[in-house]
PDB file of C-alpha atoms in Angstrom:
ATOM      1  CA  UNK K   1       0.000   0.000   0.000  1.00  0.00           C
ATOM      2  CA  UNK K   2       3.145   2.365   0.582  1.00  0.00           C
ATOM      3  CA  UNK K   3       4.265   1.477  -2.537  1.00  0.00           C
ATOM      4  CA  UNK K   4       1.455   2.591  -4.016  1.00  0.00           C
ATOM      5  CA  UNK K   5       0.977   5.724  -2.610  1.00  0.00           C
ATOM      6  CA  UNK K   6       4.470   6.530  -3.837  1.00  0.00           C
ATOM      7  CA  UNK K   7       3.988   5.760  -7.029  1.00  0.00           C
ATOM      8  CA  UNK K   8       0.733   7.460  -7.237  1.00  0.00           C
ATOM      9  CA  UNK K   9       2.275  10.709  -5.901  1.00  0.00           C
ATOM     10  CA  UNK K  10       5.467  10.268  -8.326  1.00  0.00           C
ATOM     11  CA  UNK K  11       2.515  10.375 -11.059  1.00  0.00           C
ATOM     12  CA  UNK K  12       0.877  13.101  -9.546  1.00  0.00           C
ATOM     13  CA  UNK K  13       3.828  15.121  -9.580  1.00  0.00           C
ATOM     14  CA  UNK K  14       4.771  13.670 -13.082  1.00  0.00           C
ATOM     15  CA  UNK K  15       1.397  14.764 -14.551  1.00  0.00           C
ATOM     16  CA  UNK K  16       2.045  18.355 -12.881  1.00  0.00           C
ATOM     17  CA  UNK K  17       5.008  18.957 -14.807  1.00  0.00           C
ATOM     18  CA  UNK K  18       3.925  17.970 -18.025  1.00  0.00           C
ATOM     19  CA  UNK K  19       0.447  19.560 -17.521  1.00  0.00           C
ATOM     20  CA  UNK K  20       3.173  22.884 -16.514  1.00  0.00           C
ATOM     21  CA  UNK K  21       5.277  22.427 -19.767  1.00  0.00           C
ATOM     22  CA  UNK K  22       2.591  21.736 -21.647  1.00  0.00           C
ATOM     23  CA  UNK K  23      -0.055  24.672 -21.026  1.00  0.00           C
ATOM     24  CA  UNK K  24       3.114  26.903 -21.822  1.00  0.00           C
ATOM     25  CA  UNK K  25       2.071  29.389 -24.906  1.00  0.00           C
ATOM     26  CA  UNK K  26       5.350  30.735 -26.910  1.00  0.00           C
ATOM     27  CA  UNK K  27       5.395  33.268 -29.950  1.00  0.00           C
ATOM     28  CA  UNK K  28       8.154  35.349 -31.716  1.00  0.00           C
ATOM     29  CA  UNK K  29       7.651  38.448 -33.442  1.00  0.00           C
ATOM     30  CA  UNK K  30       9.953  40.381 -36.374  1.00  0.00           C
ATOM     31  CA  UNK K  31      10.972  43.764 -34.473  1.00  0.00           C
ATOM     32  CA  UNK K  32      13.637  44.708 -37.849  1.00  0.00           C
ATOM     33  CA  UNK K  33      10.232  44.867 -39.278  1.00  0.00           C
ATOM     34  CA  UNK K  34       8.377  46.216 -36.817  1.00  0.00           C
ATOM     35  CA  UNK K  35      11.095  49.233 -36.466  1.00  0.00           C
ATOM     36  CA  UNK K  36      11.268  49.904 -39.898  1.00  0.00           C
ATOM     37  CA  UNK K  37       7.629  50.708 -40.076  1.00  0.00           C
ATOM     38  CA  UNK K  38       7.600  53.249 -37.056  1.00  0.00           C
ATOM     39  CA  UNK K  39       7.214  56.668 -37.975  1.00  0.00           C
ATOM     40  CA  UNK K  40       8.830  57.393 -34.809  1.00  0.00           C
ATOM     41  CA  UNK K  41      11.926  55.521 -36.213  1.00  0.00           C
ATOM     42  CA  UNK K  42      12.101  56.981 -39.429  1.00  0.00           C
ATOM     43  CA  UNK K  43      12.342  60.793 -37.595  1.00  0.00           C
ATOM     44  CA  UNK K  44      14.593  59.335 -35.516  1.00  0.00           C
ATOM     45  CA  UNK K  45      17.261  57.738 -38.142  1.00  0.00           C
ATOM     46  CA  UNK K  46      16.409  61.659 -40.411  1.00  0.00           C
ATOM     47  CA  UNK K  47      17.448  63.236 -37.223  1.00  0.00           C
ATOM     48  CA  UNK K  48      20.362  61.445 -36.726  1.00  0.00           C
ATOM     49  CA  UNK K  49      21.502  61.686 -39.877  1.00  0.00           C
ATOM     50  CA  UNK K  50      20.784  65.683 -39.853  1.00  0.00           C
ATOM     51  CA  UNK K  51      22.818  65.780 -37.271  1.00  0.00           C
ATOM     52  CA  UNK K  52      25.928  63.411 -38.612  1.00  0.00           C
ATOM     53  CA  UNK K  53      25.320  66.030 -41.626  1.00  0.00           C
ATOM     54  CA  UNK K  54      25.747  68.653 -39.898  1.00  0.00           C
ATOM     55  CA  UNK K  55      28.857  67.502 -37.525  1.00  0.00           C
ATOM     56  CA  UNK K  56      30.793  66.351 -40.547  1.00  0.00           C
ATOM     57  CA  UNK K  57      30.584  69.767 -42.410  1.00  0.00           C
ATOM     58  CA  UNK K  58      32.045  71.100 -39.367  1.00  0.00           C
ATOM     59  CA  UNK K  59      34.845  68.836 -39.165  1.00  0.00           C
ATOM     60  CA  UNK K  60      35.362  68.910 -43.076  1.00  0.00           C
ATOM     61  CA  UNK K  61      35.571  72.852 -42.294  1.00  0.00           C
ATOM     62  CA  UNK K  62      37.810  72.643 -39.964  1.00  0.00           C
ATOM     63  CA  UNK K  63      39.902  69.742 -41.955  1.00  0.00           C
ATOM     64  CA  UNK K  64      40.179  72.097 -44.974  1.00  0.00           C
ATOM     65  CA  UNK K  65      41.073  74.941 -42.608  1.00  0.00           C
ATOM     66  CA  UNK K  66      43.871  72.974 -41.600  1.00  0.00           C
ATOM     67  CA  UNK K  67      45.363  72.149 -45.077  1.00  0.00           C
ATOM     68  CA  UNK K  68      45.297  75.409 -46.461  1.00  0.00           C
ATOM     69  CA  UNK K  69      47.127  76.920 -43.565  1.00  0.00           C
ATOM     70  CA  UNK K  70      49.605  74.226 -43.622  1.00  0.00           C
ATOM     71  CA  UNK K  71      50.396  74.997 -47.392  1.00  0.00           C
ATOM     72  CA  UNK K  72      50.585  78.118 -46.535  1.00  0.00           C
ATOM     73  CA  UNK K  73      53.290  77.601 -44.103  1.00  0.00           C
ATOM     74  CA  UNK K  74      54.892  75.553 -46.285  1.00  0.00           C
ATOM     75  CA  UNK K  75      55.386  77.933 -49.034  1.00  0.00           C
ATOM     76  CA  UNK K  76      56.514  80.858 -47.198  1.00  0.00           C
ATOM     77  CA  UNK K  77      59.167  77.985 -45.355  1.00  0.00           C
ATOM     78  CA  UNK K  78      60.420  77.422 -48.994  1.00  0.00           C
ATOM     79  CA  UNK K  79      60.392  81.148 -49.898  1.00  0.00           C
ATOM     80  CA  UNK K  80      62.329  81.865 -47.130  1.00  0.00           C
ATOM     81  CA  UNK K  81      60.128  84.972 -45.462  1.00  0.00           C
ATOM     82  CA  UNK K  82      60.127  83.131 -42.358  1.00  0.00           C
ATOM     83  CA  UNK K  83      62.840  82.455 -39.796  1.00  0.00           C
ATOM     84  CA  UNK K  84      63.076  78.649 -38.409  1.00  0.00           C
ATOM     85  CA  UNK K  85      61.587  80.189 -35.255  1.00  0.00           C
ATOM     86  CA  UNK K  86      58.479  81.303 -36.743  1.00  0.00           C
ATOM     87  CA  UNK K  87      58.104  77.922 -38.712  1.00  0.00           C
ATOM     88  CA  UNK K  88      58.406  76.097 -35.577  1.00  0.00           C
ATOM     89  CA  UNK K  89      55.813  78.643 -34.043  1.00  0.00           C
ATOM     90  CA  UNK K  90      53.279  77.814 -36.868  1.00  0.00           C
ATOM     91  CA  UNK K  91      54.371  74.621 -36.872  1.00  0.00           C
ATOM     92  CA  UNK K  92      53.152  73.756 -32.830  1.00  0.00           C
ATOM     93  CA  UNK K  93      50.176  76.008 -33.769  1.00  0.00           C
ATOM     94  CA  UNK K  94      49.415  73.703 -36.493  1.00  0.00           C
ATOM     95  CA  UNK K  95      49.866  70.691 -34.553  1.00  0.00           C
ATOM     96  CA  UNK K  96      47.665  71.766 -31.986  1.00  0.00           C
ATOM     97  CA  UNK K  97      44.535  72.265 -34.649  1.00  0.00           C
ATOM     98  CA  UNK K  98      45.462  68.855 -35.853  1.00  0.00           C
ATOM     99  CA  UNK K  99      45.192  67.741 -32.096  1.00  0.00           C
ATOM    100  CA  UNK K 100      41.634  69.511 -31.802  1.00  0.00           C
ATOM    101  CA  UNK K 101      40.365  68.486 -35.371  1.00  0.00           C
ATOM    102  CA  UNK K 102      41.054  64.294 -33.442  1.00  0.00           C
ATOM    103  CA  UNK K 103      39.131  65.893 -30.495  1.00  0.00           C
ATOM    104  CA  UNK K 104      36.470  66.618 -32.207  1.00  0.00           C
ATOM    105  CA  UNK K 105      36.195  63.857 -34.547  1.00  0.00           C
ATOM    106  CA  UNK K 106      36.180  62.114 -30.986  1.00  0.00           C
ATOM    107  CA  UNK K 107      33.367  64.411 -29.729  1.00  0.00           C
ATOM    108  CA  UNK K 108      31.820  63.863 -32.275  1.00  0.00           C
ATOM    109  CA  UNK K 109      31.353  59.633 -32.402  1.00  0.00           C
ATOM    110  CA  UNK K 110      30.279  60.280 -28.857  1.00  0.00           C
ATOM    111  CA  UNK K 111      27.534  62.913 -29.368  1.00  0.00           C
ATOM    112  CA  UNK K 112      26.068  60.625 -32.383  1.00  0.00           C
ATOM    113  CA  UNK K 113      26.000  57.865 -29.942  1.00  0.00           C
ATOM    114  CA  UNK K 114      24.375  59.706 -27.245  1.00  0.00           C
ATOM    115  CA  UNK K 115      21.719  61.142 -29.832  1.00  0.00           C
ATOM    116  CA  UNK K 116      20.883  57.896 -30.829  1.00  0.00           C
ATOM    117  CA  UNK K 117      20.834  56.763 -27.419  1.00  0.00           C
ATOM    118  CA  UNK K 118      18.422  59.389 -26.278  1.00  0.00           C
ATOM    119  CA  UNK K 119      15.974  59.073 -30.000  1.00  0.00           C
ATOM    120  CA  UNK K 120      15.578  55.277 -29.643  1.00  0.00           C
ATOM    121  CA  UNK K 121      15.213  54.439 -26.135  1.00  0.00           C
ATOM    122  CA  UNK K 122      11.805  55.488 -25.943  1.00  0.00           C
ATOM    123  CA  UNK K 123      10.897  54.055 -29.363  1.00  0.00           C
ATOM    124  CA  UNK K 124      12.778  50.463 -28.059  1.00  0.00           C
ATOM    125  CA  UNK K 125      10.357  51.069 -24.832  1.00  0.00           C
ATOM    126  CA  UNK K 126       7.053  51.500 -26.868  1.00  0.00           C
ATOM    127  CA  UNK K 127       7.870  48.669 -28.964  1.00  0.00           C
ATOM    128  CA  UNK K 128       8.549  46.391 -25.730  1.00  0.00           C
ATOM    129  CA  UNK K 129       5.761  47.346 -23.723  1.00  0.00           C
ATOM    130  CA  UNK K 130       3.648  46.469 -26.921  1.00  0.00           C
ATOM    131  CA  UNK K 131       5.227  42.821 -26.876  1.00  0.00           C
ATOM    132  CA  UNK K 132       4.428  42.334 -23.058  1.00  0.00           C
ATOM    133  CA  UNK K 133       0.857  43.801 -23.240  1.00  0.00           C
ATOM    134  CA  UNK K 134       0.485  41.376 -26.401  1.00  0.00           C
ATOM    135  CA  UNK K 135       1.768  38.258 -24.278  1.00  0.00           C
ATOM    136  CA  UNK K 136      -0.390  38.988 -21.388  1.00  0.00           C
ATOM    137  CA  UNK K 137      -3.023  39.376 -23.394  1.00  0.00           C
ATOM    138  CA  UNK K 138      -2.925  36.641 -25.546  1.00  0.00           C
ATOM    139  CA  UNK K 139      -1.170  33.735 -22.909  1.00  0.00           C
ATOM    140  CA  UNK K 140       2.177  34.123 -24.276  1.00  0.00           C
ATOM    141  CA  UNK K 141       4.820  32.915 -21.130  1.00  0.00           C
ATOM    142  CA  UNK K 142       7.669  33.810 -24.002  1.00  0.00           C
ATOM    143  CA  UNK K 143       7.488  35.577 -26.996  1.00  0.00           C
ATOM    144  CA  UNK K 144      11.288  35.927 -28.787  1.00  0.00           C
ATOM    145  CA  UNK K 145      12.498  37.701 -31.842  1.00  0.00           C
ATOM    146  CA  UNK K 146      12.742  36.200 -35.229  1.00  0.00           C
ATOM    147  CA  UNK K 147      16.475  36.969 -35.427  1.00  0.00           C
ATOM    148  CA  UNK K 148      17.463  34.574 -33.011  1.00  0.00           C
ATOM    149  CA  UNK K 149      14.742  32.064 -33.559  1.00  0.00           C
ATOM    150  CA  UNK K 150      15.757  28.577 -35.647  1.00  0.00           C
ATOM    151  CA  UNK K 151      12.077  27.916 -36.192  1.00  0.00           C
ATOM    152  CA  UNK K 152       8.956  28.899 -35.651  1.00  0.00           C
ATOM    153  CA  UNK K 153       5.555  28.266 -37.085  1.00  0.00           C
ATOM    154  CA  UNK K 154       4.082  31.114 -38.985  1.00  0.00           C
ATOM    155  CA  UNK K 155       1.211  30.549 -36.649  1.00  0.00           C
ATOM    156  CA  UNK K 156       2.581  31.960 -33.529  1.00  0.00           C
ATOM    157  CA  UNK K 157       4.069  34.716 -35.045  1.00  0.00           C
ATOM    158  CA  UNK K 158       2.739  37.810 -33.081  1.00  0.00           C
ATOM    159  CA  UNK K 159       4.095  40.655 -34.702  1.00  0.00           C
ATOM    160  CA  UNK K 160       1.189  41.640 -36.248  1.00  0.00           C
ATOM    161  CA  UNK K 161      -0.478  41.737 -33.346  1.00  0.00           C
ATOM    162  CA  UNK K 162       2.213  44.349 -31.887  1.00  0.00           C
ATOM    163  CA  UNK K 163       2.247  46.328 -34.800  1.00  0.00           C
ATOM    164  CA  UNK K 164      -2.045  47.132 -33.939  1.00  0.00           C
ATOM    165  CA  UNK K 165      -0.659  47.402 -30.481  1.00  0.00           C
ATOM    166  CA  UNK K 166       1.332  50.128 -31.960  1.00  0.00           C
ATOM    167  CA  UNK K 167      -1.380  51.695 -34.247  1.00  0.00           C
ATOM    168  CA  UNK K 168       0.560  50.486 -37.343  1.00  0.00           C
TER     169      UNK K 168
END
């Protein structure tokens, strides 16, 4: 009779854990897809690349800048109308405009990334809360992206239903 009641509860929990892994609900949804239909995402990338537009000409200012200035020096150097102590004077002063044009180029990688940073953070929230209002909605216990998914039936693909979550 022990014996029974052991194996009856090994069952029971048996049955459990199925019945568990079983009534699990997964679906995966295509977020390149969903981003690239965002009109929030589309500002975003025009912004950023205003922006990198904008940054560059500065640095291509400053680049050409540079150059002509250093031809300059180096023609008066070979006309002789300046001592060795003013070339090495325009010389450091030259250097130093090379050593801010690096800055800047520098400053400017970071204040792209920031941008971006700050422009698709909340679009990357909207699109997540989406997914998680979609899974509790529907039963979903995971829902992954079709990226990093092997295989998936078309069936539990959910990204349609996020993109009416997102009024797309």
């Amino acid at each position: 009779m022990k014996r029974f009641i052991q194996l009856a509860f090994v069952a029971i929990l048996f049955l459990a854990a199925t019945a568990t892994t079983t009534a699990q609900k997964f679906g995966y949804v295509n977020s390149a897809e969903i981003l690239a239909e965002l009109p929030a995402m589309k500002a975003a990338e025009s912004n950023l690349e205003g922006l990198q537009k904008q940054l560059q000409k500065k640095g291509q200012s400053m680049v050409q800048t540079f150059q002509t200035d250093y031809q300059a020096l180096q023609a008066q150097a070979q006309e002789g109308t300046m001592s060795p102590k003013q070339q090495q004077e325009a010389a450091a002063k030259l250097q130093a405009r090379e050593e801010e044009i690096g800055k800047f180029e520098q400053s400017m990688m970071a204040d792209l990334q920031k941008k971006r940073a700050e422009l698709l953070e909340p679009i990357y929230d909207s699109i997540n809360k989406a997914i998680e209002e979609v899974a509790k909605e529907n039963g979903f216990q995971f829902i992954f992206d079709q990226q990093v998914l092997l295989y998936g039936e078309e069936s539990q693909d959910v990204s349609g239903m996020v993109k009416a979550k997102l009024g797309l």
